[in-house]
């Protein structure tokens, strides 16, 4: 899995994707490749970049990120990638995966999809799910016969210290918690996200929520570039242990000292393992 490559913003995004592709092709028994959003702008100069991804000889999963709609709308971004639906469900092994589109902002009582960079606006809240998708998500959780892994670009389950859970995240977590009571067999086992450009794990009422670090850089007063392309391989064991094989790196130059307080600031993806819910 790889997150936040940022082709069109990060100058060496193509080289970083190449490193991911090479490492992936060198592995056996890969079930699917996952890019977690902020992949590229839908422009002619990114066609070769997208083709590099498309040529991977395995199932490939796209997630829409906010910057993917900096220069176009969702339909154009999806067409550029060959992505059929902005949210989806699929089964792999013993798990059901639900991929979400949280690219909406609220302003003056209206919920607006991200398009052509319109989310760069004042007096708005961001990263909301839309009602139609939320209804679909709730139905999927209630009918799933397998434990569920939720994948989104934006975070689910990440509040800042001493702060309440952001409302757009709380809305989704409430649905997850209620569905688990009605259908324990299909309870959410894990939430995966990108977006924050940090290496961070949070546990919310027993639910692991994991943020995959950016492949390219940490953001604080500008790009704080990583020396190595970051990505990870994830394995779920039959006993329900999630193993993450990460990648170590360093900052190309020291990030601003004030950024040391950012939770999960790192130029690496940590290798770690932890337990996730497994239905019996």
CSV table of N, CA and C in Angstrom, one decimal, residues 99-204:
chain,number,residue,atom,x,y,z
A,99,UNK,N,-14.4,0.8,0.6
A,99,UNK,CA,-13.6,2.0,0.2
A,99,UNK,C,-14.5,3.2,0.2
A,100,UNK,N,-14.1,4.3,0.9
A,100,UNK,CA,-15.0,5.5,1.0
A,100,UNK,C,-14.4,6.7,0.3
A,101,UNK,N,-15.3,7.6,0.0
A,101,UNK,CA,-15.0,8.9,-0.6
A,101,UNK,C,-15.4,9.9,0.4
A,102,UNK,N,-14.5,10.5,1.1
A,102,UNK,CA,-14.8,11.6,2.1
A,102,UNK,C,-14.5,13.0,1.6
A,103,UNK,N,-14.6,13.2,0.3
A,103,UNK,CA,-14.1,14.4,-0.3
A,103,UNK,C,-15.3,15.4,-0.5
A,104,UNK,N,-15.8,15.9,0.6
A,104,UNK,CA,-16.9,16.9,0.6
A,104,UNK,C,-16.6,17.9,1.7
A,105,UNK,N,-17.0,19.1,1.5
A,105,UNK,CA,-16.9,20.1,2.6
A,105,UNK,C,-18.3,20.7,2.8
A,106,UNK,N,-18.5,21.2,4.1
A,106,UNK,CA,-19.7,21.8,4.5
A,106,UNK,C,-19.5,23.3,4.6
A,107,UNK,N,-20.3,24.1,4.0
A,107,UNK,CA,-20.2,25.6,4.1
A,107,UNK,C,-21.6,26.2,3.9
A,108,UNK,N,-22.0,27.0,4.9
A,108,UNK,CA,-23.3,27.7,4.9
A,108,UNK,C,-24.4,26.7,4.7
A,109,UNK,N,-24.3,25.6,5.4
A,109,UNK,CA,-25.4,24.6,5.4
A,109,UNK,C,-25.4,23.7,4.2
A,110,UNK,N,-24.5,23.8,3.3
A,110,UNK,CA,-24.5,23.0,2.1
A,110,UNK,C,-23.3,22.0,2.1
A,111,UNK,N,-23.5,20.8,1.6
A,111,UNK,CA,-22.5,19.8,1.5
A,111,UNK,C,-22.0,19.8,0.0
A,112,UNK,N,-20.8,20.1,-0.2
A,112,UNK,CA,-20.3,20.3,-1.6
A,112,UNK,C,-19.2,19.3,-1.9
A,113,UNK,N,-19.2,18.6,-3.0
A,113,UNK,CA,-18.2,17.7,-3.4
A,113,UNK,C,-16.9,18.5,-3.8
A,114,UNK,N,-15.8,18.0,-3.5
A,114,UNK,CA,-14.5,18.6,-4.0
A,114,UNK,C,-14.4,18.6,-5.5
A,115,UNK,N,-14.0,19.7,-6.0
A,115,UNK,CA,-13.9,19.9,-7.5
A,115,UNK,C,-13.1,21.1,-7.8
A,116,UNK,N,-12.1,21.0,-8.7
A,116,UNK,CA,-11.3,22.1,-9.1
A,116,UNK,C,-10.8,22.9,-8.0
A,117,UNK,N,-10.3,22.3,-6.9
A,117,UNK,CA,-9.7,23.0,-5.8
A,117,UNK,C,-10.7,23.8,-5.0
A,118,UNK,N,-12.0,23.6,-5.1
A,118,UNK,CA,-13.0,24.5,-4.4
A,118,UNK,C,-12.9,24.3,-2.9
A,119,UNK,N,-12.3,23.3,-2.4
A,119,UNK,CA,-12.3,23.1,-0.9
A,119,UNK,C,-11.3,24.0,-0.2
A,120,UNK,N,-10.4,24.7,-1.0
A,120,UNK,CA,-9.6,25.8,-0.4
A,120,UNK,C,-10.5,27.0,-0.2
A,121,UNK,N,-11.2,26.9,0.9
A,121,UNK,CA,-12.2,28.0,1.2
A,121,UNK,C,-12.3,28.2,2.7
A,122,UNK,N,-12.6,29.4,3.1
A,122,UNK,CA,-12.7,29.7,4.5
A,122,UNK,C,-14.1,29.4,5.0
A,123,UNK,N,-14.2,29.3,6.3
A,123,UNK,CA,-15.5,29.1,7.0
A,123,UNK,C,-16.2,27.8,6.6
A,124,UNK,N,-15.4,26.8,6.4
A,124,UNK,CA,-15.9,25.5,6.0
A,124,UNK,C,-15.3,24.4,6.9
A,125,UNK,N,-16.0,23.3,7.0
A,125,UNK,CA,-15.5,22.0,7.5
A,125,UNK,C,-15.3,21.0,6.4
A,126,UNK,N,-14.4,20.1,6.6
A,126,UNK,CA,-13.9,19.3,5.5
A,126,UNK,C,-14.0,17.8,5.8
A,127,UNK,N,-13.9,17.0,4.7
A,127,UNK,CA,-13.7,15.6,4.8
A,127,UNK,C,-14.9,14.8,5.2
A,128,UNK,N,-16.1,15.3,4.8
A,128,UNK,CA,-17.4,14.7,5.1
A,128,UNK,C,-17.8,13.6,4.1
A,129,UNK,N,-18.5,12.6,4.6
A,129,UNK,CA,-19.2,11.6,3.7
A,129,UNK,C,-20.5,12.2,3.3
A,130,UNK,N,-21.0,11.8,2.1
A,130,UNK,CA,-22.3,12.3,1.7
A,130,UNK,C,-23.4,11.4,2.2
A,131,UNK,N,-24.7,11.8,2.3
A,131,UNK,CA,-25.8,11.0,2.8
A,131,UNK,C,-26.0,9.7,2.1
A,132,UNK,N,-26.0,9.8,0.7
A,132,UNK,CA,-26.2,8.6,-0.1
A,132,UNK,C,-25.2,7.5,0.3
A,133,UNK,N,-23.9,7.9,0.3
A,133,UNK,CA,-22.8,7.0,0.6
A,133,UNK,C,-22.9,6.5,2.1
A,134,UNK,N,-23.3,7.4,3.0
A,134,UNK,CA,-23.4,6.9,4.4
A,134,UNK,C,-24.5,5.9,4.5
A,135,UNK,N,-25.6,6.0,3.8
A,135,UNK,CA,-26.7,5.0,3.9
A,135,UNK,C,-26.1,3.7,3.3
A,136,UNK,N,-25.4,3.7,2.2
A,136,UNK,CA,-24.8,2.5,1.6
A,136,UNK,C,-23.8,1.9,2.6
A,137,UNK,N,-23.0,2.7,3.3
A,137,UNK,CA,-22.0,2.2,4.2
A,137,UNK,C,-22.7,1.5,5.4
A,138,UNK,N,-23.8,2.1,5.9
A,138,UNK,CA,-24.5,1.5,7.0
A,138,UNK,C,-25.1,0.1,6.5
A,139,UNK,N,-25.7,0.1,5.4
A,139,UNK,CA,-26.3,-1.2,4.9
A,139,UNK,C,-25.2,-2.2,4.7
A,140,UNK,N,-24.1,-1.8,4.2
A,140,UNK,CA,-23.0,-2.8,4.0
A,140,UNK,C,-22.5,-3.4,5.3
A,141,UNK,N,-22.4,-2.6,6.3
A,141,UNK,CA,-22.0,-3.1,7.7
A,141,UNK,C,-23.1,-4.0,8.3
A,142,UNK,N,-24.3,-3.7,8.1
A,142,UNK,CA,-25.4,-4.6,8.6
A,142,UNK,C,-25.5,-5.9,7.9
A,143,UNK,N,-25.1,-6.0,6.7
A,143,UNK,CA,-25.3,-7.2,5.9
A,143,UNK,C,-24.0,-8.0,5.7
A,144,UNK,N,-22.9,-7.5,6.1
A,144,UNK,CA,-21.6,-8.2,5.9
A,144,UNK,C,-21.5,-9.4,6.8
A,145,UNK,N,-21.1,-10.5,6.1
A,145,UNK,CA,-20.9,-11.8,6.8
A,145,UNK,C,-19.4,-12.0,7.2
A,146,UNK,N,-18.6,-10.9,7.0
A,146,UNK,CA,-17.2,-11.0,7.3
A,146,UNK,C,-16.8,-9.7,8.1
A,147,UNK,N,-15.7,-9.8,8.9
A,147,UNK,CA,-15.3,-8.5,9.5
A,147,UNK,C,-14.8,-7.6,8.4
A,148,UNK,N,-14.9,-6.3,8.6
A,148,UNK,CA,-14.8,-5.3,7.6
A,148,UNK,C,-13.5,-4.4,7.9
A,149,UNK,N,-12.8,-4.1,6.8
A,149,UNK,CA,-11.7,-3.1,6.9
A,149,UNK,C,-12.2,-1.9,6.1
A,150,UNK,N,-12.2,-0.8,6.7
A,150,UNK,CA,-12.6,0.5,6.0
A,150,UNK,C,-11.3,1.2,5.5
A,151,UNK,N,-11.4,1.6,4.3
A,151,UNK,CA,-10.3,2.4,3.7
A,151,UNK,C,-10.8,3.7,3.2
A,152,UNK,N,-10.1,4.8,3.6
A,152,UNK,CA,-10.4,6.1,3.2
A,152,UNK,C,-9.1,6.9,3.0
A,153,UNK,N,-9.2,8.0,2.3
A,153,UNK,CA,-8.0,8.9,2.2
A,153,UNK,C,-7.9,9.7,3.5
A,154,UNK,N,-9.0,10.3,3.9
A,154,UNK,CA,-9.0,11.2,5.1
A,154,UNK,C,-9.2,10.3,6.3
A,155,UNK,N,-8.8,10.8,7.5
A,155,UNK,CA,-8.8,10.0,8.7
A,155,UNK,C,-10.1,9.7,9.2
A,156,UNK,N,-10.2,8.5,9.9
A,156,UNK,CA,-11.3,8.1,10.7
A,156,UNK,C,-10.7,7.6,12.0
A,157,UNK,N,-11.0,8.3,13.1
A,157,UNK,CA,-10.6,7.9,14.4
A,157,UNK,C,-9.4,8.6,14.9
A,158,UNK,N,-9.1,9.8,14.4
A,158,UNK,CA,-7.9,10.6,14.8
A,158,UNK,C,-8.3,11.9,15.4
A,159,UNK,N,-8.4,12.0,16.7
A,159,UNK,CA,-8.6,13.3,17.4
A,159,UNK,C,-7.3,13.8,17.9
A,160,UNK,N,-7.1,15.0,18.0
A,160,UNK,CA,-5.9,15.6,18.6
A,160,UNK,C,-6.0,15.5,20.2
A,161,UNK,N,-4.8,15.5,20.8
A,161,UNK,CA,-4.9,15.3,22.3
A,161,UNK,C,-5.7,16.4,23.0
A,162,UNK,N,-6.5,15.9,23.9
A,162,UNK,CA,-7.4,16.7,24.7
A,162,UNK,C,-8.5,17.4,23.8
A,163,UNK,N,-8.7,16.9,22.6
A,163,UNK,CA,-9.8,17.5,21.8
A,163,UNK,C,-10.8,16.4,21.4
A,164,UNK,N,-12.1,16.8,21.2
A,164,UNK,CA,-13.1,15.9,20.8
A,164,UNK,C,-12.8,15.3,19.4
A,165,UNK,N,-13.4,14.2,19.1
A,165,UNK,CA,-13.3,13.6,17.8
A,165,UNK,C,-14.0,14.6,16.8
A,166,UNK,N,-13.3,15.0,15.7
A,166,UNK,CA,-13.9,15.9,14.7
A,166,UNK,C,-15.3,15.3,14.3
A,167,UNK,N,-16.3,16.2,14.1
A,167,UNK,CA,-17.6,15.7,13.8
A,167,UNK,C,-17.8,14.8,12.6
A,168,UNK,N,-17.0,15.1,11.5
A,168,UNK,CA,-17.1,14.3,10.3
A,168,UNK,C,-16.6,12.9,10.5
A,169,UNK,N,-15.6,12.7,11.5
A,169,UNK,CA,-15.2,11.4,11.8
A,169,UNK,C,-16.1,10.7,12.8
A,170,UNK,N,-16.6,11.5,13.8
A,170,UNK,CA,-17.6,11.0,14.7
A,170,UNK,C,-18.8,10.4,14.1
A,171,UNK,N,-19.3,11.1,13.0
A,171,UNK,CA,-20.4,10.6,12.3
A,171,UNK,C,-20.2,9.2,11.8
A,172,UNK,N,-19.1,8.9,11.2
A,172,UNK,CA,-18.8,7.6,10.7
A,172,UNK,C,-18.6,6.6,11.8
A,173,UNK,N,-17.8,7.0,12.8
A,173,UNK,CA,-17.6,6.1,14.0
A,173,UNK,C,-18.9,5.7,14.6
A,174,UNK,N,-19.9,6.6,14.7
A,174,UNK,CA,-21.2,6.3,15.3
A,174,UNK,C,-21.9,5.2,14.5
A,175,UNK,N,-21.8,5.2,13.2
A,175,UNK,CA,-22.4,4.2,12.3
A,175,UNK,C,-21.7,2.9,12.6
A,176,UNK,N,-20.3,2.9,12.6
A,176,UNK,CA,-19.5,1.7,12.9
A,176,UNK,C,-19.9,1.1,14.2
A,177,UNK,N,-20.0,1.9,15.2
A,177,UNK,CA,-20.3,1.3,16.6
A,177,UNK,C,-21.7,0.7,16.6
A,178,UNK,N,-22.7,1.4,16.1
A,178,UNK,CA,-24.1,0.9,16.1
A,178,UNK,C,-24.2,-0.4,15.2
A,179,UNK,N,-23.5,-0.4,14.1
A,179,UNK,CA,-23.6,-1.6,13.2
A,179,UNK,C,-23.0,-2.8,13.9
A,180,UNK,N,-21.9,-2.6,14.7
A,180,UNK,CA,-21.2,-3.7,15.3
A,180,UNK,C,-22.2,-4.4,16.4
A,181,UNK,N,-23.0,-3.6,17.0
A,181,UNK,CA,-24.0,-4.2,18.0
A,181,UNK,C,-25.0,-5.0,17.3
A,182,UNK,N,-25.5,-4.5,16.1
A,182,UNK,CA,-26.5,-5.3,15.4
A,182,UNK,C,-26.0,-6.4,14.6
A,183,UNK,N,-24.7,-6.4,14.2
A,183,UNK,CA,-24.1,-7.4,13.3
A,183,UNK,C,-22.7,-7.6,13.8
A,184,UNK,N,-22.5,-8.3,14.9
A,184,UNK,CA,-21.1,-8.5,15.4
A,184,UNK,C,-20.2,-9.2,14.4
A,185,UNK,N,-20.8,-10.1,13.6
A,185,UNK,CA,-20.0,-10.8,12.6
A,185,UNK,C,-19.3,-9.9,11.6
A,186,UNK,N,-20.0,-8.8,11.3
A,186,UNK,CA,-19.5,-7.9,10.3
A,186,UNK,C,-19.0,-6.6,10.8
A,187,UNK,N,-18.5,-6.7,12.1
A,187,UNK,CA,-18.0,-5.5,12.7
A,187,UNK,C,-16.7,-5.0,12.0
A,188,UNK,N,-16.5,-3.7,12.1
A,188,UNK,CA,-15.3,-3.2,11.5
A,188,UNK,C,-14.1,-3.6,12.4
A,189,UNK,N,-13.1,-4.1,11.7
A,189,UNK,CA,-11.9,-4.6,12.4
A,189,UNK,C,-10.7,-3.6,12.3
A,190,UNK,N,-10.8,-2.7,11.3
A,190,UNK,CA,-9.6,-1.8,11.1
A,190,UNK,C,-10.1,-0.6,10.2
A,191,UNK,N,-9.6,0.6,10.5
A,191,UNK,CA,-9.8,1.7,9.6
A,191,UNK,C,-8.4,2.1,9.1
A,192,UNK,N,-8.2,2.2,7.8
A,192,UNK,CA,-7.0,2.7,7.2
A,192,UNK,C,-7.1,4.0,6.5
A,193,UNK,N,-6.2,4.9,6.6
A,193,UNK,CA,-6.3,6.2,6.0
A,193,UNK,C,-4.9,6.7,5.6
A,194,UNK,N,-4.8,7.7,4.8
A,194,UNK,CA,-3.6,8.5,4.5
A,194,UNK,C,-3.8,9.9,4.9
A,195,UNK,N,-3.5,10.8,4.0
A,195,UNK,CA,-3.9,12.3,4.2
A,195,UNK,C,-3.0,13.1,5.1
A,196,UNK,N,-2.7,12.5,6.3
A,196,UNK,CA,-2.1,13.3,7.4
A,196,UNK,C,-0.6,13.3,7.2
A,197,UNK,N,0.0,12.5,6.4
A,197,UNK,CA,1.5,12.5,6.2
A,197,UNK,C,2.2,12.2,7.5
A,198,UNK,N,1.7,11.3,8.2
A,198,UNK,CA,2.3,10.8,9.5
A,198,UNK,C,2.2,9.3,9.6
A,199,UNK,N,3.0,8.8,10.5
A,199,UNK,CA,3.0,7.4,10.8
A,199,UNK,C,2.4,7.2,12.2
A,200,UNK,N,1.1,6.8,12.2
A,200,UNK,CA,0.4,6.9,13.4
A,200,UNK,C,-0.7,5.9,13.5
A,201,UNK,N,-0.8,5.3,14.8
A,201,UNK,CA,-1.9,4.4,15.1
A,201,UNK,C,-2.7,4.9,16.3
A,202,UNK,N,-4.0,4.9,16.1
A,202,UNK,CA,-4.9,5.3,17.2
A,202,UNK,C,-5.9,4.1,17.5
A,203,UNK,N,-6.3,4.0,18.7
A,203,UNK,CA,-7.2,3.0,19.1
A,203,UNK,C,-8.5,3.7,19.7
A,204,UNK,N,-9.6,3.5,19.0
A,204,UNK,CA,-10.8,4.2,19.4
A,204,UNK,C,-11.8,3.1,19.9
